[in-house]
Short mmCIF file of C-alpha atoms and ligand atoms in Angstrom, two decimals:
data_model
loop_
_atom_site.label_atom_id
_atom_site.label_comp_id
_atom_site.label_asym_id
_atom_site.label_seq_id
_atom_site.Cartn_x
_atom_site.Cartn_y
_atom_site.Cartn_z
CA MET A 7 118.62 134.05 188.53
CA SER A 8 121.24 136.04 190.40
CA LYS A 9 120.97 139.19 192.46
CA LEU A 10 123.17 141.75 194.17
CA ILE A 11 123.04 142.50 197.89
CA LEU A 12 124.36 145.99 198.63
CA GLN A 13 125.23 147.52 201.98
CA GLY A 14 124.57 151.24 201.58
CA GLY A 15 126.02 154.35 203.17
CA ARG A 16 129.67 153.81 202.21
CA ARG A 17 131.72 156.60 200.59
CA LEU A 18 133.40 155.44 197.38
CA SER A 19 136.88 156.51 196.35
CA GLY A 20 139.73 155.12 194.29
CA GLU A 21 140.49 154.59 190.61
CA ILE A 22 138.92 152.56 187.79
CA PHE A 23 140.07 151.53 184.31
CA VAL A 24 136.90 151.85 182.22
CA GLN A 25 135.85 148.84 180.11
CA GLY A 26 135.63 148.91 176.32
CA ALA A 27 132.39 150.32 174.90
CA LYS A 28 129.59 147.76 174.49
CA ASN A 29 127.90 149.90 171.83
CA SER A 30 131.10 149.99 169.83
CA ALA A 31 132.10 146.33 170.26
CA LEU A 32 128.76 145.02 168.95
CA PRO A 33 128.83 146.71 165.50
CA LEU A 34 132.59 146.09 165.26
CA LEU A 35 132.06 142.34 165.72
CA ALA A 36 129.38 142.40 163.01
CA ALA A 37 131.77 144.32 160.72
CA THR A 38 134.47 141.62 160.96
CA ILE A 39 132.54 139.40 158.51
CA LEU A 40 133.12 141.96 155.72
CA GLY A 41 136.88 141.32 155.66
CA ASP A 42 138.68 138.59 153.67
CA SER A 43 141.07 137.95 156.55
CA VAL A 44 141.30 137.79 160.32
CA SER A 45 140.39 140.71 162.61
CA GLU A 46 141.54 141.18 166.20
CA ILE A 47 139.24 143.25 168.39
CA HIS A 48 141.12 144.45 171.50
CA ASN A 49 139.66 145.99 174.67
CA CYS A 50 136.45 144.09 173.91
CA PRO A 51 134.33 144.06 177.08
CA ASP A 52 133.38 140.72 178.65
CA LEU A 53 129.57 141.06 178.48
CA SER A 54 126.62 138.81 177.69
CA ASP A 55 125.76 141.01 174.70
CA VAL A 56 129.27 140.35 173.34
CA ASP A 57 128.71 136.61 173.98
CA ALA A 58 125.51 136.86 171.93
CA SER A 59 127.37 138.51 169.02
CA ILE A 60 130.05 135.84 169.15
CA ASN A 61 127.37 133.13 169.09
CA ILE A 62 126.03 134.67 165.88
CA LEU A 63 129.50 134.87 164.31
CA GLN A 64 130.12 131.20 165.14
CA TYR A 65 126.69 130.20 163.78
CA LEU A 66 127.52 132.02 160.52
CA GLY A 67 130.66 129.89 160.29
CA CYS A 68 133.35 132.31 161.47
CA GLY A 69 136.29 131.06 163.53
CA ILE A 70 136.51 132.69 166.94
CA SER A 71 139.19 132.73 169.60
CA ARG A 72 138.93 134.82 172.73
CA SER A 73 141.41 135.58 175.48
CA ASN A 74 140.80 138.18 178.19
CA ASN A 75 139.52 141.25 176.34
CA THR A 76 140.67 140.25 172.85
CA VAL A 77 138.37 138.55 170.34
CA VAL A 78 139.92 137.19 167.15
CA VAL A 79 137.48 136.60 164.27
CA ASP A 80 138.31 134.62 161.13
CA PRO A 81 135.45 135.25 158.69
CA ARG A 82 136.84 133.02 155.94
CA GLY A 83 134.78 130.03 157.00
CA MET A 84 131.46 131.87 156.84
CA PHE A 85 128.86 129.75 155.01
CA ARG A 86 125.48 130.91 156.35
CA TYR A 87 123.50 134.11 155.83
CA ASP A 88 120.69 133.62 158.30
CA ILE A 89 120.29 134.42 162.01
CA PRO A 90 117.72 132.16 163.67
CA ASP A 91 115.09 133.44 166.04
CA ASN A 92 116.75 132.15 169.21
CA LEU A 93 119.96 134.07 168.45
CA MET A 94 118.09 137.22 167.39
CA ARG A 95 116.06 137.06 170.60
CA GLU A 96 119.23 136.96 172.69
CA MET A 97 119.99 140.49 171.58
CA ARG A 98 117.71 142.67 169.47
CA SER A 99 120.59 144.92 168.38
CA SER A 100 121.77 141.98 166.26
CA ILE A 101 119.87 143.82 163.53
CA VAL A 102 123.24 145.47 162.86
CA PHE A 103 124.40 142.17 161.31
CA LEU A 104 121.88 142.63 158.50
CA GLY A 105 123.84 145.15 156.44
CA ALA A 106 127.09 143.21 156.81
CA ILE A 107 125.60 139.79 155.91
CA VAL A 108 123.77 141.03 152.82
CA ALA A 109 126.83 142.99 151.62
CA LYS A 110 129.03 139.93 152.11
CA THR A 111 126.80 137.16 150.75
CA GLY A 112 124.09 138.88 148.67
CA ARG A 113 121.50 137.23 150.96
CA ALA A 114 120.29 137.65 154.53
CA ARG A 115 117.47 136.06 156.47
CA ILE A 116 116.90 137.20 160.03
CA SER A 117 113.95 137.07 162.30
CA PHE A 118 112.28 140.40 162.92
CA PRO A 119 113.97 141.78 166.07
CA GLY A 120 111.24 142.12 168.67
CA GLY A 121 110.76 145.10 170.92
CA CYS A 122 112.55 145.29 174.21
CA GLU A 123 112.16 146.87 177.62
CA LEU A 124 112.59 150.35 176.11
CA GLY A 125 109.67 150.15 173.73
CA PRO A 126 108.79 148.73 170.28
CA ARG A 127 112.24 149.53 168.77
CA PRO A 128 111.11 149.92 165.12
CA ILE A 129 113.59 149.27 162.30
CA ASP A 130 111.89 151.22 159.50
CA LEU A 131 114.94 153.46 159.03
CA HIS A 132 117.20 150.41 158.72
CA LEU A 133 114.98 148.81 156.08
CA SER A 134 114.30 151.94 154.01
CA SER A 135 118.04 152.74 153.96
CA LEU A 136 119.06 149.24 152.87
CA ARG A 137 116.38 149.31 150.14
CA GLN A 138 117.90 152.56 148.83
CA LEU A 139 121.22 150.69 148.55
CA GLY A 140 119.55 148.03 146.39
CA VAL A 141 118.57 145.41 148.97
CA ILE A 142 115.29 143.65 148.14
CA ILE A 143 113.58 142.98 151.49
CA GLU A 144 110.48 140.86 151.99
CA GLU A 145 108.84 140.54 155.35
CA ASP A 146 107.63 136.99 155.65
CA HIS A 147 106.02 135.47 158.77
CA GLY A 148 108.24 137.33 161.20
CA TYR A 149 111.36 136.96 159.09
CA LEU A 150 113.17 139.51 156.94
CA ASP A 151 114.21 137.88 153.70
CA CYS A 152 116.84 140.04 151.96
CA ARG A 153 118.77 139.71 148.76
CA CYS A 154 120.56 141.83 146.18
CA GLU A 155 121.56 141.21 142.55
CA GLY A 156 125.34 141.69 142.40
CA ARG A 157 126.96 144.50 144.41
CA LEU A 158 124.94 147.00 146.36
CA LYS A 159 124.77 150.46 144.83
CA GLY A 160 125.76 153.70 146.59
CA ALA A 161 122.91 156.14 147.31
CA HIS A 162 122.23 159.49 148.99
CA ILE A 163 120.32 158.59 152.16
CA THR A 164 118.74 161.16 154.43
CA LEU A 165 117.82 159.83 157.88
CA SER A 166 114.70 161.47 159.34
CA PHE A 167 116.17 160.61 162.75
CA PRO A 168 119.93 160.10 163.41
CA SER A 169 119.44 156.46 164.34
CA VAL A 170 122.64 154.85 165.65
CA GLY A 171 121.78 151.35 164.44
CA ALA A 172 120.49 152.49 161.07
CA THR A 173 123.67 154.54 160.50
CA GLU A 174 125.76 151.48 161.36
CA ASN A 175 123.76 149.25 159.02
CA ILE A 176 124.25 151.74 156.16
CA MET A 177 128.00 151.94 156.83
CA LEU A 178 128.36 148.15 156.84
CA ALA A 179 126.32 147.73 153.65
CA ALA A 180 127.83 150.69 151.77
CA ALA A 181 131.52 150.09 152.54
CA THR A 182 131.83 147.62 149.62
CA ALA A 183 128.99 148.97 147.46
CA GLU A 184 129.51 150.24 143.92
CA GLY A 185 129.84 154.01 144.00
CA THR A 186 129.55 156.52 146.82
CA THR A 187 126.97 156.66 149.57
CA ILE A 188 126.16 159.92 151.30
CA ILE A 189 124.34 159.87 154.63
CA SER A 190 122.65 163.12 155.57
CA ASN A 191 121.79 163.41 159.28
CA PRO A 192 123.72 160.30 160.41
CA ALA A 193 124.17 159.43 164.06
CA ARG A 194 127.28 161.19 165.40
CA GLU A 195 127.96 159.07 168.51
CA PRO A 196 131.63 158.21 169.24
CA GLU A 197 130.79 154.56 168.52
CA ILE A 198 129.99 155.57 164.93
CA SER A 199 133.45 157.11 164.55
CA ASP A 200 135.00 154.00 166.12
CA LEU A 201 133.26 151.81 163.52
CA ALA A 202 134.42 154.13 160.71
CA ASP A 203 138.00 153.93 162.03
CA TYR A 204 137.83 150.11 162.04
CA LEU A 205 136.37 149.96 158.51
CA ASN A 206 138.93 152.45 157.15
CA SER A 207 141.69 150.39 158.72
CA CYS A 208 140.27 147.45 156.73
CA GLY A 209 140.53 149.48 153.51
CA ALA A 210 137.20 151.32 153.46
CA ARG A 211 136.96 154.97 152.45
CA ILE A 212 134.66 156.67 154.96
CA HIS A 213 134.82 160.40 155.65
CA GLY A 214 132.78 162.67 157.89
CA ALA A 215 132.00 160.17 160.68
CA GLY A 216 130.85 162.20 163.69
CA GLU A 217 129.72 165.06 161.46
CA SER A 218 126.37 166.01 159.92
CA THR A 219 127.12 164.35 156.57
CA MET A 220 129.04 161.11 156.07
CA TYR A 221 130.62 159.99 152.77
CA ILE A 222 131.28 156.31 152.05
CA GLU A 223 133.19 155.60 148.84
CA GLY A 224 132.56 151.93 148.09
CA VAL A 225 135.62 149.69 147.60
CA GLU A 226 135.93 146.26 146.00
CA LYS A 227 137.02 144.41 149.10
CA LEU A 228 138.07 144.79 152.71
CA SER A 229 140.76 143.03 154.72
CA GLY A 230 140.76 142.23 158.41
CA THR A 231 142.70 144.39 160.88
CA ALA A 232 143.55 144.84 164.56
CA HIS A 233 141.44 147.42 166.38
CA GLN A 234 141.15 148.73 169.94
CA VAL A 235 137.58 149.42 171.12
CA ILE A 236 137.06 152.92 172.56
CA PRO A 237 136.31 153.22 176.29
CA ASP A 238 132.67 152.98 177.34
CA ARG A 239 131.41 156.51 178.00
CA ILE A 240 128.21 155.23 179.60
CA ALA A 241 130.06 152.88 181.95
CA ALA A 242 132.31 155.86 182.82
CA THR A 243 129.22 157.95 183.60
CA THR A 244 127.81 155.11 185.69
CA PHE A 245 130.92 154.81 187.87
CA MET A 246 131.24 158.60 188.21
CA SER A 247 127.62 158.60 189.41
CA ALA A 248 128.32 155.83 191.95
CA ALA A 249 131.14 157.89 193.49
CA ALA A 250 129.16 161.14 193.30
CA ILE A 251 126.07 159.80 195.09
CA THR A 252 128.25 158.85 198.09
CA GLY A 253 130.08 162.21 198.26
CA GLY A 254 133.16 160.33 197.15
CA SER A 255 135.98 160.87 194.69
CA LEU A 256 137.08 158.76 191.73
CA VAL A 257 139.84 158.72 189.13
CA LEU A 258 138.90 157.23 185.76
CA ARG A 259 141.84 156.07 183.65
CA GLU A 260 142.01 155.36 179.90
CA ILE A 261 138.93 157.36 178.95
CA VAL A 262 138.24 159.81 176.13
CA PRO A 263 137.07 162.90 178.06
CA SER A 264 135.51 164.51 174.96
CA HIS A 265 133.06 161.57 174.80
CA LEU A 266 131.76 162.72 178.19
CA GLY A 267 131.16 166.23 176.85
CA PRO A 268 127.38 166.24 177.45
CA VAL A 269 127.66 164.60 180.90
CA ILE A 270 130.43 166.59 182.62
CA PRO A 271 128.52 169.94 182.75
CA VAL A 272 125.53 168.15 184.32
CA MET A 273 127.64 166.66 187.10
CA GLU A 274 129.35 170.01 187.63
CA GLU A 275 125.92 171.68 187.91
CA MET A 276 125.15 169.10 190.61
CA GLY A 277 128.16 170.34 192.56
CA CYS A 278 130.90 167.92 191.49
CA ASP A 279 134.44 169.11 190.81
CA ILE A 280 135.75 167.44 187.64
CA LYS A 281 139.35 167.68 186.45
CA VAL A 282 140.46 166.26 183.10
CA GLN A 283 144.07 165.56 182.14
CA GLY A 284 144.88 163.60 178.99
CA HIS A 285 143.01 160.28 179.21
CA GLU A 286 142.31 160.69 182.92
CA LEU A 287 139.40 162.27 184.74
CA LYS A 288 139.06 162.97 188.47
CA ILE A 289 135.65 163.64 190.00
CA THR A 290 135.17 164.89 193.57
CA ALA A 291 131.60 165.14 194.85
CA PRO A 292 130.18 167.47 197.51
CA PRO A 293 128.69 166.03 200.72
CA ARG A 294 125.25 166.55 199.14
CA LEU A 295 124.57 166.99 195.43
CA LYS A 296 122.54 169.89 194.07
CA ARG A 297 119.58 169.37 191.72
CA VAL A 298 120.01 169.65 187.98
CA LYS A 299 117.50 172.12 186.52
CA ILE A 300 116.56 170.15 183.42
CA ILE A 301 118.00 167.25 181.43
CA ARG A 302 116.77 166.63 177.88
CA THR A 303 118.07 163.41 176.30
CA LEU A 304 119.16 163.98 172.70
CA PRO A 305 121.22 162.34 169.96
CA TYR A 306 124.98 162.90 170.40
CA PRO A 307 126.47 165.42 171.10
CA GLY A 308 123.36 166.00 173.27
CA PHE A 309 122.86 164.38 176.67
CA PRO A 310 122.85 160.57 176.16
CA THR A 311 119.62 158.69 176.87
CA ASP A 312 121.72 155.86 178.34
CA ALA A 313 122.88 158.21 181.12
CA GLN A 314 119.36 159.35 182.05
CA ALA A 315 118.70 156.61 184.59
CA PRO A 316 122.06 156.79 186.42
CA ILE A 317 121.78 160.58 186.73
CA MET A 318 118.18 160.24 187.94
CA SER A 319 119.52 158.26 190.90
CA LEU A 320 121.77 161.21 191.74
CA ALA A 321 118.84 163.62 191.40
CA SER A 322 116.80 161.42 193.79
CA VAL A 323 118.99 162.47 196.72
CA ALA A 324 120.02 165.94 195.51
CA ASP A 325 119.05 169.18 197.22
CA GLY A 326 116.14 170.51 195.15
CA THR A 327 113.95 169.38 192.26
CA SER A 328 115.28 168.14 188.91
CA VAL A 329 113.38 167.72 185.63
CA PHE A 330 114.12 165.03 183.00
CA VAL A 331 112.74 164.89 179.46
CA GLU A 332 113.33 161.54 177.70
CA ASN A 333 113.21 162.32 174.00
CA ILE A 334 114.78 159.18 172.54
CA PHE A 335 112.86 156.15 173.82
CA GLU A 336 109.17 155.80 174.59
CA ASN A 337 109.48 153.70 177.66
CA ARG A 338 112.65 154.54 179.50
CA TYR A 339 111.34 155.32 182.98
CA LYS A 340 110.88 151.75 184.22
CA HIS A 341 113.47 152.36 186.93
CA VAL A 342 111.23 155.07 188.46
CA GLY A 343 108.87 152.60 190.13
CA GLU A 344 111.84 150.85 191.70
CA LEU A 345 113.45 154.11 192.85
CA LEU A 346 110.14 154.96 194.57
CA ARG A 347 110.51 151.72 196.56
CA LEU A 348 113.83 153.13 197.84
CA GLY A 349 112.07 156.29 199.01
CA ALA A 350 112.60 158.55 196.00
CA LYS A 351 109.98 161.20 195.16
CA ILE A 352 109.43 161.13 191.38
CA LYS A 353 106.44 162.03 189.21
CA VAL A 354 106.30 160.88 185.58
CA GLU A 355 104.01 162.53 183.03
CA GLY A 356 104.65 161.14 179.52
CA ARG A 357 108.23 161.92 178.57
CA VAL A 358 108.77 164.18 181.61
CA ALA A 359 109.95 163.03 185.03
CA VAL A 360 110.06 165.46 187.97
CA VAL A 361 112.43 164.34 190.74
CA GLU A 362 112.17 166.00 194.16
CA GLY A 363 115.41 165.21 195.97
CA VAL A 364 115.14 163.57 199.42
CA PRO A 365 117.90 163.67 202.08
CA ARG A 366 118.30 159.91 202.09
CA LEU A 367 117.03 156.75 200.39
CA SER A 368 116.36 153.62 202.39
CA GLY A 369 117.30 150.11 201.35
CA ALA A 370 114.71 147.74 199.83
CA THR A 371 114.40 144.86 197.36
CA VAL A 372 114.20 146.23 193.82
CA CYS A 373 114.24 144.72 190.34
CA ALA A 374 116.21 145.78 187.28
CA MET A 375 113.89 146.09 184.27
CA ASP A 376 116.53 147.10 181.71
CA LEU A 377 120.28 147.62 181.49
CA ARG A 378 120.74 151.27 182.45
CA GLY A 379 117.76 151.32 184.81
CA GLY A 380 119.38 148.40 186.61
CA ALA A 381 122.64 150.33 186.91
CA ALA A 382 120.66 153.24 188.34
CA LEU A 383 119.26 150.96 191.05
CA VAL A 384 122.78 149.80 191.98
CA ILE A 385 123.88 153.44 192.26
CA ALA A 386 120.87 154.27 194.42
CA GLY A 387 121.41 151.18 196.59
CA ILE A 388 125.02 152.18 197.26
CA ALA A 389 123.75 155.41 198.86
CA ALA A 390 120.60 154.05 200.50
CA GLU A 391 120.53 153.41 204.24
CA GLY A 392 120.73 149.71 205.09
CA ILE A 393 120.59 146.76 202.71
CA THR A 394 119.32 146.86 199.11
CA GLU A 395 118.79 143.80 196.94
CA VAL A 396 118.79 144.21 193.16
CA ASP A 397 117.19 141.38 191.16
CA GLY A 398 117.18 141.01 187.38
CA LEU A 399 120.96 140.96 187.18
CA HIS A 400 120.93 139.51 183.65
CA HIS A 401 119.94 142.98 182.40
CA ILE A 402 122.95 144.58 184.10
CA ASP A 403 125.40 141.88 182.97
CA ARG A 404 124.53 142.75 179.35
CA GLY A 405 126.45 146.01 179.65
CA TYR A 406 128.75 145.97 182.69
CA GLU A 407 131.70 143.65 183.31
CA ARG A 408 131.15 142.19 186.81
CA ILE A 409 129.72 145.49 188.09
CA GLU A 410 130.03 144.47 191.76
CA GLU A 411 133.79 143.81 191.45
CA THR A 412 134.41 147.21 189.91
CA LEU A 413 132.40 149.02 192.60
CA ASN A 414 133.84 146.95 195.46
CA SER A 415 137.32 147.95 194.24
CA ILE A 416 136.48 151.55 195.18
CA GLY A 417 134.89 150.84 198.55
CA ALA A 418 131.39 149.48 197.91
CA LYS A 419 130.17 146.40 199.77
CA ILE A 420 128.23 144.33 197.22
CA THR A 421 127.72 140.57 197.10
CA ARG A 422 126.46 138.62 194.09
CA VAL A 423 124.16 135.77 195.06
CA ASN A 424 123.39 133.16 192.41
CA GLU A 425 119.99 131.63 193.20
C1 LIG B 16 121.74 152.42 170.22
O1 LIG B 16 120.47 151.81 170.09
C2 LIG B 16 122.32 151.88 171.52
N1 LIG B 16 122.47 150.43 171.43
C3 LIG B 16 121.40 152.24 172.68
O2 LIG B 16 122.04 151.79 173.88
C4 LIG B 16 121.26 153.76 172.75
O3 LIG B 16 120.36 154.09 173.78
C5 LIG B 16 120.73 154.28 171.41
O4 LIG B 16 121.61 153.85 170.33
C6 LIG B 16 120.64 155.79 171.37
O5 LIG B 16 121.91 156.33 171.62
C7 LIG B 16 123.52 149.93 170.76
O6 LIG B 16 124.33 150.65 170.21
C8 LIG B 16 123.64 148.43 170.73
P1 LIG B 16 118.54 154.34 167.66
P2 LIG B 16 119.67 151.93 168.68
O7 LIG B 16 118.36 153.57 166.42
O8 LIG B 16 120.61 151.87 167.55
C9 LIG B 16 113.92 155.15 166.86
C10 LIG B 16 122.22 150.72 175.95
O9 LIG B 16 121.66 150.87 177.05
N2 LIG B 16 114.13 154.38 165.62
O10 LIG B 16 119.40 155.55 167.66
O11 LIG B 16 118.54 150.97 168.71
C11 LIG B 16 113.97 154.22 168.07
O12 LIG B 16 112.68 153.67 168.28
C12 LIG B 16 121.40 150.79 174.67
O13 LIG B 16 123.45 150.51 175.79
C13 LIG B 16 113.10 154.35 164.68
O14 LIG B 16 112.04 154.94 164.86
O15 LIG B 16 119.08 153.40 168.83
C14 LIG B 16 114.35 155.14 169.19
O16 LIG B 16 113.20 155.82 169.65
C15 LIG B 16 119.92 151.07 174.94
N3 LIG B 16 113.28 153.62 163.55
C16 LIG B 16 115.29 156.13 168.50
O17 LIG B 16 115.04 156.02 167.09
C17 LIG B 16 114.44 152.95 163.30
O18 LIG B 16 114.55 152.31 162.22
C18 LIG B 16 116.76 155.87 168.79
O19 LIG B 16 117.07 154.65 168.22
C19 LIG B 16 115.47 152.99 164.26
C20 LIG B 16 115.29 153.71 165.42
#
């Protein structure tokens, strides 16, 4: 296991090029199997979740070559349609392969993705949507056995909740279905639009991505293409938070400011000055942040649940009391117990967390329990007095490229220790 040792109390400033979006790269890699030729995915972040997706592509029989942040996938050698338990367990969001595999091969057999740190992570919306497209799904001893007779058929699917993964599964299954699929109440995250852009570049006919109704006109076949992954809006928020908690300043390059729409007003309410120009954003923080009255996590374009933990670290040292309501996941306050060890004053009651800002946190040994909670602990440790150790680094490495190198490049003092 490896851990980070942070020396707190240093003001961060400088500039960062934000990595490609993890939550875009993962469905994009799954989508490459739909094409009848090679795809090049550029600006693909170097993460363990991306490694897990590549392992699945190679197991399915695809050719892979990878250099720096480009992954080249040749799906023409694909000969399997199953994902074994060990590969599914590496990353539960591999469920997004289901729609692509069954659309490509007419079969799919994957082990039921377990829950994760955030809660049970049901997939009922995925399964009911795929059934509406003509997929026959049997649940058998922990496996999902799927098949379809001939091509999938377009359908009008209404999602009771705008699930990101379910929307992606529908897009991947419907792109080559017979007829048109309409999705009412789809997820509208930027990663959904990025997937639609990739698929359309492969010959798909998808309209309305990012809006309240999406139209997918099925086509006979798709080619491969070259595609650049959008910047990671959650990584951007994380690094803005790291600078803000130290009263620092940071320039983010190569971002899409509109993707930070729900986050910027929150950081401005906390006293930060944020200037946006083209694909650049500059944030300058006050010596001490102010509290944020209330944050409710919501589907995009609402405040992102993935930013809840990093912003809670800011609230922990802000002047005043902040209220958080986590509406998306059942169990997304696991970082609270660890923030308390650093001296934070937080009360959790169900989906509500009340954070009473303290003047200063003090260093301690803490443990990351999930990806974004782990990032929140790094942010808090950067500001805490003295030394903080963050264990459970494998959670953080799922979503951040060498997080300590990025933060050290703007003035942090963090060492990775491999035990
Ligand atoms: C994606 O997860 C992201 N992961 C998550 O990011 C992100 O937090 C989430 O969307 C919300 O934005 C990836 O893109 C790989 P959902 P996903 O389906 O698709 C319930 C991170 O830190 N639900 O929109 O799993 C579900 O239980 C990760 O980068 C059902 O009830 O999210 C949850 O409460 C964490 N039935 C809510 O919907 C279903 O069939 C949101 O889930 C599917 C979901």
